[in-house]
Amino acid sequence: MGQALSLPFKLLKTTSDFYGGFFHYYCGKGRHSPYMLGSESTFPYLKPIKTDDSETSLFKQNARIHLCTLASAFYLYSKPHYRKQSYKEDLVDNLRNVAIPGTGLPLSMFVRSKITALGFVLTASPLCSLVSSMHLWLKTGFKSSISKEYASRLLAPNDWFNYWRMNCRVAGMHALLNNVPPGYQMENKWTFLKQGNDLGVPISPYLDAPAIVVKHKNEEGGLGIYFYKNATEGGDWIIQERIENSAWVSSLLPPNPPLSTFRVITQSHASIDLEKEAQLEDITALSCVFRAGRKNAATDHDSILFDVDVNNGLIRGGTTNAHWYKLGLHNILPGKCDWRSFHGEHETHPDVEGLQVTGKTVPDIKGMLKLVEESHLKLCPDVPFVGWDVVLSADPKVPVCLLEVNLSCNFFRGTFDKKAYLDFIDDALVKLQDLRLVADKNKTVFKPNCI
């Protein structure tokens, strides 16, 4: 009874911390002073104390970083982005196929203006957090804590979407305030392949023919014929043979699967101080996920996401984030869209009865992680995060290769050393806030410098 009576007060305290913390970094002291860590932080909410256990300390750190980077999105909003003319344009593009599960409404609807985006953050964040905490309480048979889940969802969200957006905001700030370091060019698929090839990075092979002609087998009269000029000759098309999964990867997949890659995330401490020469020890592989493609899917964006232990290559339980990509108002109806998914929901591939995936071990995981760490050093040590799409292929000439990179990357539900990740972002924000204050003082006008 006492817990029920105290619940509204706990929820109000959490909501107050959210609004106070957000505006602290949006327009308060946190926006106009250096970003300090620990007890020296200007952040007046959730202050660390000596009696905090490791879980509480990590929660407070996560909350501070989340609210700081969330507020920074509005600083970035109208400013140039490394991929687009503005952060807003990149935000709209990236959210056009993403919806809060069960709503069916693309999130791009709410970020087309700064005012609607701000209104959405201030209203939808607490509302969705409350609904999510109530849903989990019902889902667990009234065993979960509503107040604790509400605080997690609102102040220190640990879902894939919020980690993705946090990475995007850090990358956006870093590129803007450092005048788009050269490493950001790697997001251009052709630049990545060309430079990777020049530096001895095992990239996916591409054809060197000037162009190709594709004809329909039954069309005539000049119809059904298409010409593609190769990027090698200044064209817009990268022309490659289809890469096939290795025999080991194929053994974990259904018939007619897509190319199924491993998403590995690396972070670079060398990106914080660009004047220092980068070393291999500056690069850390954080996570690995096996994207086990679905039957008849074109790509592994339609897949089951199996977490991989980076210490030994053991494949853990699988899950999905497909419910975040269900658009259309019919997804509001009961049974049309799951509201959440849980880690470890899948041990077998759902398209083949009894096809065990969990418990298998990725061959030479240490070699895979070393490859991406070395590639981060060679290609883009000046970029904070890189998401690598690693292929174990059937081609004996390139048994392991890198398909492409993503610099505003997401973990695809993979687990990682959260403390190492948050400490890195804290260190990055210290430097980025110093650069932002200098830009404020100099009244810097940022000009587009897209890759």
Coordinates of C-alpha atoms in Angstrom, one line a residue:
M1 CA 0.0 0.0 0.0
G2 CA 2.8 2.4 0.9
Q3 CA 4.5 1.7 -2.4
A4 CA 1.3 2.6 -4.3
L5 CA 1.0 5.8 -2.4
S6 CA 4.6 6.8 -3.0
L7 CA 4.4 6.0 -6.7
P8 CA 3.0 9.4 -7.9
F9 CA 5.7 11.3 -6.0
K10 CA 8.5 9.1 -7.5
L11 CA 7.1 9.7 -11.0
L12 CA 6.9 13.4 -10.4
K13 CA 10.4 13.6 -9.1
T14 CA 11.7 11.7 -12.1
T15 CA 9.7 14.0 -14.5
S16 CA 11.1 17.0 -12.7
D17 CA 14.7 15.7 -13.1
F18 CA 14.0 15.2 -16.8
Y19 CA 12.7 18.7 -17.5
G20 CA 15.3 20.3 -15.2
G21 CA 18.2 18.4 -16.7
F22 CA 17.1 18.9 -20.3
F23 CA 16.7 22.7 -19.9
H24 CA 20.0 22.8 -17.9
Y25 CA 21.8 21.7 -21.1
Y26 CA 19.4 23.3 -23.6
C27 CA 19.6 26.9 -22.3
G28 CA 20.9 26.9 -18.8
K29 CA 24.2 26.8 -17.1
G30 CA 25.2 23.5 -18.8
R31 CA 24.8 25.1 -22.2
H32 CA 27.1 28.1 -21.4
S33 CA 29.8 26.6 -19.2
P34 CA 32.4 23.8 -19.6
Y35 CA 31.2 20.2 -19.4
M36 CA 32.6 18.9 -16.1
L37 CA 32.6 15.4 -14.8
G38 CA 31.8 13.8 -11.4
S39 CA 31.4 16.0 -8.4
E40 CA 32.7 19.0 -10.4
S41 CA 29.7 18.8 -12.9
T42 CA 27.4 21.8 -13.2
F43 CA 24.5 19.3 -13.6
P44 CA 22.5 19.8 -10.4
Y45 CA 20.3 16.7 -10.8
L46 CA 21.3 13.1 -9.9
K47 CA 24.6 14.2 -8.4
P48 CA 27.0 11.3 -7.7
I49 CA 27.6 10.6 -4.0
K50 CA 30.2 8.4 -2.3
T51 CA 27.6 5.9 -1.2
D52 CA 26.3 5.2 -4.8
D53 CA 26.8 1.6 -5.8
S54 CA 28.1 0.9 -9.3
E55 CA 24.6 0.5 -10.8
T56 CA 23.4 3.8 -9.4
S57 CA 26.6 5.6 -10.5
L58 CA 26.2 4.2 -14.0
F59 CA 22.6 5.3 -14.1
K60 CA 23.4 8.8 -13.1
Q61 CA 26.2 9.0 -15.7
N62 CA 24.0 7.7 -18.4
A63 CA 21.2 10.2 -17.5
R64 CA 23.6 13.1 -17.6
I65 CA 24.9 12.1 -21.0
H66 CA 21.5 11.4 -22.4
L67 CA 20.0 14.7 -21.4
C68 CA 23.1 16.6 -22.6
T69 CA 23.2 15.0 -26.0
L70 CA 19.4 15.3 -26.3
A71 CA 19.6 19.0 -25.8
S72 CA 22.5 19.2 -28.2
A73 CA 20.2 18.0 -31.0
F74 CA 18.5 21.4 -30.9
Y75 CA 21.8 23.2 -31.1
L76 CA 22.6 21.1 -34.2
Y77 CA 19.2 21.3 -35.7
S78 CA 19.7 24.1 -38.4
K79 CA 23.5 23.6 -38.6
P80 CA 25.3 21.7 -41.3
H81 CA 25.6 17.9 -41.0
Y82 CA 28.4 15.9 -42.5
R83 CA 26.0 14.0 -44.8
K84 CA 23.4 16.7 -45.5
Q85 CA 22.9 20.5 -45.6
S86 CA 21.5 20.4 -42.1
Y87 CA 21.1 18.1 -39.1
K88 CA 17.4 18.5 -39.5
E89 CA 17.5 17.1 -43.1
D90 CA 19.5 14.1 -41.9
L91 CA 17.2 13.6 -39.0
V92 CA 14.1 13.6 -41.2
D93 CA 15.7 11.1 -43.6
N94 CA 16.7 8.7 -40.9
L95 CA 13.4 8.7 -39.1
R96 CA 11.1 8.4 -42.1
N97 CA 10.8 4.6 -41.7
V98 CA 10.9 4.5 -37.8
A99 CA 7.9 4.6 -35.5
I100 CA 7.4 4.2 -31.8
P101 CA 6.0 0.6 -31.7
G102 CA 2.3 0.5 -31.7
T103 CA 1.8 4.0 -33.2
G104 CA 2.5 3.4 -36.9
L105 CA 3.5 7.1 -37.2
P106 CA 6.9 7.8 -38.7
L107 CA 9.0 9.9 -36.3
S108 CA 10.0 12.1 -39.2
M109 CA 6.6 13.7 -38.9
F110 CA 7.5 15.3 -35.6
V111 CA 11.0 16.7 -36.4
R112 CA 10.2 18.8 -39.5
S113 CA 10.4 21.9 -37.4
K114 CA 12.3 22.8 -34.3
I115 CA 9.2 23.8 -32.5
T116 CA 7.4 20.5 -33.1
A117 CA 10.5 18.5 -32.3
L118 CA 10.9 20.3 -29.0
G119 CA 7.2 19.8 -28.2
F120 CA 7.5 16.2 -29.1
V121 CA 10.5 15.6 -26.8
L122 CA 8.8 17.4 -23.9
T123 CA 5.5 15.6 -24.1
A124 CA 6.1 12.3 -25.8
S125 CA 9.2 11.4 -23.8
P126 CA 7.4 11.3 -20.4
L127 CA 4.2 9.9 -21.9
C128 CA 5.8 7.0 -23.7
S129 CA 8.0 6.3 -20.7
L130 CA 5.0 6.0 -18.5
V131 CA 3.1 3.8 -21.0
S132 CA 6.2 1.6 -21.4
S133 CA 6.7 1.2 -17.6
M134 CA 3.0 0.3 -17.2
H135 CA 3.2 -2.2 -20.1
L136 CA 6.2 -3.9 -18.6
W137 CA 4.5 -4.1 -15.2
L138 CA 1.5 -5.9 -16.8
K139 CA 3.8 -8.1 -19.0
T140 CA 5.7 -9.3 -16.0
G141 CA 2.6 -10.1 -13.9
F142 CA 2.9 -7.0 -11.8
K143 CA 6.5 -7.9 -10.7
S144 CA 8.5 -5.0 -12.3
S145 CA 8.8 -1.6 -10.7
I146 CA 6.9 1.1 -12.5
S147 CA 8.9 3.9 -10.9
K148 CA 12.3 2.3 -11.7
E149 CA 11.3 1.5 -15.3
Y150 CA 9.9 5.0 -15.8
A151 CA 13.2 6.5 -14.6
S152 CA 15.2 4.2 -16.9
R153 CA 13.0 5.0 -19.9
L154 CA 13.0 8.8 -19.3
L155 CA 16.4 9.6 -17.9
A156 CA 18.8 6.8 -18.9
P157 CA 17.1 4.8 -21.7
N158 CA 19.0 1.7 -22.6
D159 CA 17.1 0.7 -25.8
W160 CA 18.7 0.4 -29.2
F161 CA 16.9 3.5 -30.6
N162 CA 18.2 5.9 -27.9
Y163 CA 21.8 4.5 -28.1
W164 CA 21.6 5.0 -31.9
R165 CA 20.4 8.6 -31.6
M166 CA 23.0 9.3 -28.9
N167 CA 25.7 8.1 -31.3
C168 CA 24.3 10.2 -34.1
R169 CA 24.3 13.4 -31.9
V170 CA 27.9 12.8 -30.8
A171 CA 29.0 12.2 -34.4
G172 CA 27.0 15.3 -35.5
M173 CA 28.6 17.5 -32.8
H174 CA 32.1 16.1 -33.5
A175 CA 31.9 16.6 -37.2
L176 CA 30.5 20.1 -37.0
L177 CA 32.9 21.5 -34.3
N178 CA 36.0 19.8 -35.9
N179 CA 35.2 21.0 -39.5
V180 CA 34.4 17.5 -40.7
P181 CA 37.6 15.5 -40.3
P182 CA 38.7 13.5 -43.3
G183 CA 37.6 10.2 -41.8
Y184 CA 33.9 11.1 -42.3
Q185 CA 34.5 10.6 -46.1
M186 CA 34.4 6.9 -45.4
E187 CA 30.6 7.0 -45.2
N188 CA 30.7 7.5 -49.0
K189 CA 30.6 3.9 -50.1
W190 CA 32.9 4.4 -53.1
T191 CA 35.5 6.4 -51.1
F192 CA 35.5 3.7 -48.5
L193 CA 36.1 0.9 -51.1
K194 CA 38.8 2.9 -53.0
Q195 CA 40.7 4.1 -49.9
G196 CA 40.3 0.7 -48.2
N197 CA 41.8 -1.0 -51.2
D198 CA 44.7 1.5 -51.3
L199 CA 45.5 0.9 -47.6
G200 CA 45.3 -2.9 -47.8
V201 CA 41.9 -3.2 -45.9
P202 CA 40.0 -6.3 -47.1
I203 CA 37.0 -4.6 -48.6
S204 CA 34.3 -6.3 -50.7
P205 CA 35.6 -6.8 -54.3
Y206 CA 34.2 -4.5 -57.0
L207 CA 34.4 -4.9 -60.8
D208 CA 36.8 -2.6 -62.7
A209 CA 34.8 -2.5 -66.0
P210 CA 34.0 1.0 -67.2
A211 CA 30.3 0.2 -67.4
I212 CA 27.8 -2.6 -67.6
V213 CA 24.7 -3.2 -69.7
V214 CA 21.7 -5.0 -68.3
K215 CA 19.1 -6.4 -70.7
H216 CA 15.7 -8.0 -70.1
K217 CA 15.7 -11.4 -71.8
N218 CA 12.4 -10.9 -73.6
E219 CA 12.2 -7.1 -74.3
E220 CA 12.9 -5.7 -77.8
G221 CA 12.7 -2.4 -79.7
G222 CA 15.2 -0.7 -77.4
L223 CA 13.1 -1.5 -74.3
G224 CA 14.3 -3.3 -71.2
I225 CA 17.9 -2.2 -71.6
Y226 CA 19.8 -0.3 -68.9
F227 CA 23.3 1.2 -68.8
Y228 CA 25.3 1.8 -65.6
K229 CA 28.6 3.7 -65.5
N230 CA 31.0 2.4 -63.0
A231 CA 32.1 4.5 -60.0
T232 CA 35.7 3.6 -61.1
E233 CA 35.0 5.9 -64.2
G234 CA 33.3 8.7 -62.3
G235 CA 29.8 7.1 -62.5
D236 CA 27.3 6.8 -59.7
W237 CA 27.2 3.0 -59.5
I238 CA 29.4 0.5 -57.6
I239 CA 29.4 -2.6 -59.6
Q240 CA 30.0 -5.8 -57.7
E241 CA 29.4 -9.5 -58.0
R242 CA 27.0 -10.9 -55.3
I243 CA 28.9 -12.1 -52.3
E244 CA 27.8 -15.4 -50.9
N245 CA 27.7 -16.4 -47.2
S246 CA 30.4 -18.8 -46.0
A247 CA 29.5 -22.4 -45.4
W248 CA 29.6 -21.8 -41.6
V249 CA 27.3 -18.8 -41.8
S250 CA 25.0 -20.6 -44.2
S251 CA 24.6 -23.4 -41.7
L252 CA 22.9 -21.0 -39.4
L253 CA 20.4 -19.6 -42.0
P254 CA 17.2 -20.7 -43.8
P255 CA 17.0 -21.4 -47.5
N256 CA 17.5 -18.4 -49.8
P257 CA 18.8 -16.0 -47.2
P258 CA 20.4 -12.6 -47.8
L259 CA 24.0 -11.9 -47.2
S260 CA 24.1 -12.0 -43.4
T261 CA 26.7 -9.8 -41.8
F262 CA 28.2 -9.1 -38.4
R263 CA 27.8 -5.6 -37.1
V264 CA 30.8 -4.6 -35.0
I265 CA 31.0 -1.2 -33.3
T266 CA 34.4 0.4 -32.6
Q267 CA 35.2 3.6 -30.8
S268 CA 38.3 5.8 -31.2
H269 CA 39.8 7.8 -28.4
A270 CA 42.0 9.4 -31.0
S271 CA 39.0 11.3 -32.3
I272 CA 38.9 13.4 -29.1
D273 CA 42.3 15.1 -29.5
L274 CA 42.9 15.3 -33.2
E275 CA 46.4 16.8 -32.7
K276 CA 47.7 13.6 -31.3
E277 CA 48.9 10.8 -33.5
A278 CA 46.5 7.9 -33.4
Q279 CA 47.7 4.5 -32.1
L280 CA 46.0 1.1 -32.2
E281 CA 45.5 1.2 -28.5
D282 CA 43.2 4.2 -29.0
I283 CA 40.7 1.9 -30.8
T284 CA 38.3 -0.4 -29.0
A285 CA 35.8 -2.9 -30.3
L286 CA 32.7 -2.6 -28.2
S287 CA 30.1 -5.0 -29.5
C288 CA 29.3 -7.6 -32.2
V289 CA 25.9 -8.8 -33.5
F290 CA 25.2 -11.5 -36.0
R291 CA 22.3 -10.4 -38.3
A292 CA 20.8 -13.7 -39.3
G293 CA 18.8 -12.9 -42.4
R294 CA 15.3 -14.1 -42.9
K295 CA 14.1 -16.5 -45.6
N296 CA 13.7 -14.8 -49.0
A297 CA 14.8 -11.4 -47.6
A298 CA 16.7 -9.1 -50.0
T299 CA 19.1 -7.8 -47.2
D300 CA 19.9 -8.6 -43.6
H301 CA 18.0 -5.5 -42.5
D302 CA 15.3 -8.2 -42.2
S303 CA 16.9 -10.5 -39.7
I304 CA 17.1 -11.9 -36.2
L305 CA 19.8 -10.1 -34.1
F306 CA 22.0 -12.5 -32.2
D307 CA 24.3 -10.9 -29.7
V308 CA 27.9 -12.2 -29.8
D309 CA 30.3 -12.2 -26.8
V310 CA 33.3 -10.2 -28.0
N311 CA 35.5 -12.1 -25.5
N312 CA 35.1 -15.6 -26.9
G313 CA 32.7 -15.4 -30.0
L314 CA 29.9 -17.3 -28.3
I315 CA 26.5 -16.5 -29.9
R316 CA 23.9 -15.6 -27.3
G317 CA 20.2 -15.3 -27.6
G318 CA 18.6 -13.4 -30.4
T319 CA 16.0 -10.6 -30.6
T320 CA 14.6 -8.1 -33.1
N321 CA 13.9 -4.4 -33.6
A322 CA 11.5 -5.0 -36.5
H323 CA 8.6 -3.6 -34.4
W324 CA 10.2 -0.2 -34.6
Y325 CA 9.8 -0.2 -38.4
K326 CA 6.1 -0.9 -38.7
L327 CA 4.4 2.1 -40.3
G328 CA 0.7 2.7 -40.9
L329 CA -2.2 3.4 -38.5
H330 CA -3.4 -0.3 -38.7
N331 CA -0.4 -1.0 -36.4
I332 CA -2.4 0.6 -33.6
L333 CA -4.8 -2.3 -33.6
P334 CA -4.2 -5.1 -31.0
G335 CA -1.9 -7.9 -32.3
K336 CA -0.6 -5.9 -35.2
C337 CA 2.6 -4.6 -33.7
D338 CA 4.6 -5.8 -30.6
W339 CA 5.3 -3.0 -28.2
R340 CA 8.6 -4.5 -27.1
S341 CA 11.0 -7.4 -27.6
F342 CA 13.3 -9.0 -25.1
H343 CA 16.9 -10.2 -25.4
G344 CA 17.2 -13.9 -25.7
E345 CA 13.8 -14.4 -27.3
H346 CA 15.3 -16.6 -30.0
E347 CA 17.7 -19.5 -29.6
T348 CA 16.9 -21.0 -33.0
H349 CA 16.3 -19.3 -36.4
P350 CA 12.5 -18.9 -36.6
D351 CA 12.4 -19.7 -40.3
V352 CA 13.7 -23.3 -39.9
E353 CA 12.4 -25.5 -37.1
G354 CA 15.1 -26.5 -34.7
L355 CA 17.9 -24.6 -36.4
Q356 CA 20.1 -23.8 -33.4
V357 CA 22.0 -20.5 -33.5
T358 CA 22.5 -19.7 -29.8
G359 CA 25.5 -21.5 -28.4
K360 CA 27.5 -21.6 -31.6
T361 CA 30.9 -19.9 -31.7
V362 CA 32.0 -17.4 -34.3
P363 CA 35.2 -18.6 -35.9
D364 CA 38.3 -16.5 -35.0
I365 CA 36.3 -13.7 -33.3
K366 CA 39.6 -12.1 -32.1
G367 CA 40.8 -11.9 -35.7
M368 CA 37.5 -10.2 -36.7
L369 CA 37.8 -7.6 -33.9
K370 CA 41.5 -7.0 -34.7
L371 CA 40.6 -6.4 -38.3
V372 CA 38.0 -3.7 -37.6
E373 CA 40.2 -2.0 -35.0
E374 CA 43.1 -1.9 -37.4
S375 CA 40.8 -0.6 -40.2
H376 CA 39.4 2.1 -37.9
L377 CA 43.0 3.2 -37.3
K378 CA 43.9 3.1 -41.0
L379 CA 40.8 4.7 -42.4
C380 CA 39.2 7.0 -39.9
P381 CA 40.8 7.3 -36.4
D382 CA 39.4 10.9 -36.3
V383 CA 35.8 9.6 -36.2
P384 CA 34.3 8.6 -32.7
F385 CA 32.2 5.6 -33.7
V386 CA 32.2 3.2 -36.6
G387 CA 29.7 0.5 -37.3
W388 CA 31.4 -2.1 -39.5
D389 CA 29.4 -4.6 -41.6
V390 CA 31.7 -7.7 -41.6
V391 CA 31.2 -10.5 -44.1
L392 CA 32.3 -14.1 -43.7
S393 CA 32.2 -15.0 -47.4
A394 CA 32.4 -18.1 -49.5
D395 CA 35.1 -16.5 -51.7
P396 CA 38.5 -18.1 -50.7
K397 CA 40.2 -14.9 -52.0
V398 CA 38.4 -12.8 -49.4
P399 CA 37.1 -15.1 -46.7
V400 CA 36.6 -12.0 -44.4
C401 CA 35.8 -8.6 -45.8
L402 CA 34.3 -5.3 -44.9
L403 CA 31.1 -4.4 -46.8
E404 CA 30.8 -0.7 -45.7
V405 CA 30.9 1.6 -42.6
N406 CA 28.3 3.5 -40.7
L407 CA 29.5 6.5 -38.7
S408 CA 26.1 7.4 -37.1
C409 CA 25.8 3.8 -36.1
N410 CA 23.6 1.7 -33.9
F411 CA 24.4 -1.4 -31.8
F412 CA 21.5 -3.5 -33.3
R413 CA 20.7 -4.7 -29.7
G414 CA 24.2 -5.9 -29.0
T415 CA 25.5 -5.8 -25.5
F416 CA 28.7 -3.9 -24.7
D417 CA 30.8 -2.5 -21.9
K418 CA 28.5 0.3 -20.9
K419 CA 31.0 1.9 -18.5
A420 CA 33.7 2.1 -21.2
Y421 CA 31.2 3.5 -23.7
L422 CA 29.8 6.2 -21.3
D423 CA 33.3 7.2 -20.1
F424 CA 34.3 7.7 -23.7
I425 CA 31.3 9.9 -24.5
D426 CA 32.0 11.9 -21.3
D427 CA 35.6 12.5 -22.4
A428 CA 34.3 13.5 -25.9
L429 CA 31.7 15.9 -24.5
V430 CA 34.3 17.7 -22.4
K431 CA 36.3 18.5 -25.6
L432 CA 33.2 19.2 -27.7
Q433 CA 31.8 21.6 -25.2
D434 CA 35.1 23.5 -25.1
L435 CA 35.0 23.8 -28.9
R436 CA 31.3 24.9 -28.8
L437 CA 32.1 27.6 -26.3
V438 CA 34.9 28.9 -28.5
A439 CA 32.5 28.8 -31.5
D440 CA 30.0 30.8 -29.4
K441 CA 32.6 33.4 -28.5
N442 CA 33.8 33.8 -32.0
K443 CA 30.2 33.8 -33.4
T444 CA 31.2 31.1 -35.8
V445 CA 29.0 30.7 -38.9
F446 CA 29.2 27.0 -39.9
K447 CA 29.1 26.3 -43.7
P448 CA 28.0 23.0 -45.2
N449 CA 30.9 20.6 -45.9
C450 CA 29.1 17.4 -46.9
I451 CA 31.0 14.3 -47.7

